Amino acid sequence: MPGRLALDQARALIDIALVKADAVGVPINVAVADDGGHLLAFARQDGAILASVDIAIRKARTAVLLRMTTDELGKAAAVGGPLYGIEGTNGGLVVFGGGIPLFTPDGDLLGAIGVSGGTVEQDITIAQASADRLSADHPGTAATSPQRARA
């Protein structure tokens, strides 16, 4: 099923993120978007910050639209960067970590995961753990940029 993130994979991403969030000790919101940036699955843990519902969804959508992590985007969108001001486009993009795109080894975009509720570092850790586990469980996926996926 190249180019498509299946619902069972999206649910697995969510479940793994929730377990990791419990281990980290922070309640989160987690969203999985398909390859078009549309919400495929979502969960909000008890006590998660309500504002982070929208942020998690936008992190996943941003990672799909730009085919890069929101952490990478944040660096490019910093003052003086080549993408400075991009967060105001496309209905609002997120330019801080916690959104990770998912690719096939050939570089085809599958979708993305977005995590919000902790610090940026916690969000990245949780999202990355989930994406890495999906890659291990479903060998046709990679949580990286298409350039690195081909290497």
mmCIF file of N, CA and C in Angstrom, residues 103-108 141-151:
data_model
loop_
_atom_site.group_PDB
_atom_site.id
_atom_site.type_symbol
_atom_site.label_atom_id
_atom_site.label_comp_id
_atom_site.label_asym_id
_atom_site.label_seq_id
_atom_site.Cartn_x
_atom_site.Cartn_y
_atom_site.Cartn_z
ATOM 1 N N PHE A 103 7.446 8.532 5.467
ATOM 2 C CA PHE A 103 7.687 8.234 4.066
ATOM 3 C C PHE A 103 7.927 6.745 3.842
ATOM 4 N N THR A 104 7.711 6.299 2.616
ATOM 5 C CA THR A 104 8.180 4.977 2.220
ATOM 6 C C THR A 104 9.686 5.093 1.998
ATOM 7 N N PRO A 105 10.398 3.978 1.941
ATOM 8 C CA PRO A 105 11.830 4.058 1.665
ATOM 9 C C PRO A 105 12.146 4.727 0.320
ATOM 10 N N ASP A 106 11.206 4.713 -0.609
ATOM 11 C CA ASP A 106 11.398 5.366 -1.908
ATOM 12 C C ASP A 106 11.087 6.856 -1.874
ATOM 13 N N GLY A 107 10.654 7.372 -0.725
ATOM 14 C CA GLY A 107 10.389 8.795 -0.599
ATOM 15 C C GLY A 107 8.952 9.198 -0.826
ATOM 16 N N ASP A 108 8.037 8.231 -0.968
ATOM 17 C CA ASP A 108 6.620 8.556 -1.105
ATOM 18 C C ASP A 108 6.052 8.932 0.260
ATOM 19 N N THR A 141 7.867 1.765 5.888
ATOM 20 C CA THR A 141 7.727 3.163 6.296
ATOM 21 C C THR A 141 9.035 3.674 6.878
ATOM 22 N N ALA A 142 9.201 4.983 6.838
ATOM 23 C CA ALA A 142 10.376 5.618 7.429
ATOM 24 C C ALA A 142 9.966 6.979 7.972
ATOM 25 N N ALA A 143 10.438 7.312 9.145
ATOM 26 C CA ALA A 143 10.144 8.611 9.755
ATOM 27 C C ALA A 143 11.333 9.513 9.519
ATOM 28 N N THR A 144 11.413 10.029 8.333
ATOM 29 C CA THR A 144 12.544 10.863 7.955
ATOM 30 C C THR A 144 12.186 11.647 6.717
ATOM 31 N N SER A 145 13.100 12.473 6.269
ATOM 32 C CA SER A 145 12.847 13.221 5.046
ATOM 33 C C SER A 145 13.069 12.311 3.845
ATOM 34 N N PRO A 146 12.448 12.600 2.701
ATOM 35 C CA PRO A 146 12.633 11.729 1.547
ATOM 36 C C PRO A 146 14.083 11.662 1.089
ATOM 37 N N GLN A 147 14.839 12.723 1.270
ATOM 38 C CA GLN A 147 16.238 12.706 0.876
ATOM 39 C C GLN A 147 17.015 11.677 1.700
ATOM 40 N N ARG A 148 16.760 11.663 2.998
ATOM 41 C CA ARG A 148 17.449 10.711 3.859
ATOM 42 C C ARG A 148 16.886 9.313 3.696
ATOM 43 N N ALA A 149 15.621 9.196 3.318
ATOM 44 C CA ALA A 149 15.032 7.881 3.136
ATOM 45 C C ALA A 149 15.676 7.160 1.964
ATOM 46 N N ARG A 150 16.143 7.889 0.962
ATOM 47 C CA ARG A 150 16.758 7.276 -0.212
ATOM 48 C C ARG A 150 18.218 6.917 0.024
ATOM 49 N N ALA A 151 18.826 7.483 1.050
ATOM 50 C CA ALA A 151 20.258 7.267 1.276
ATOM 51 C C ALA A 151 20.566 5.857 1.741
#
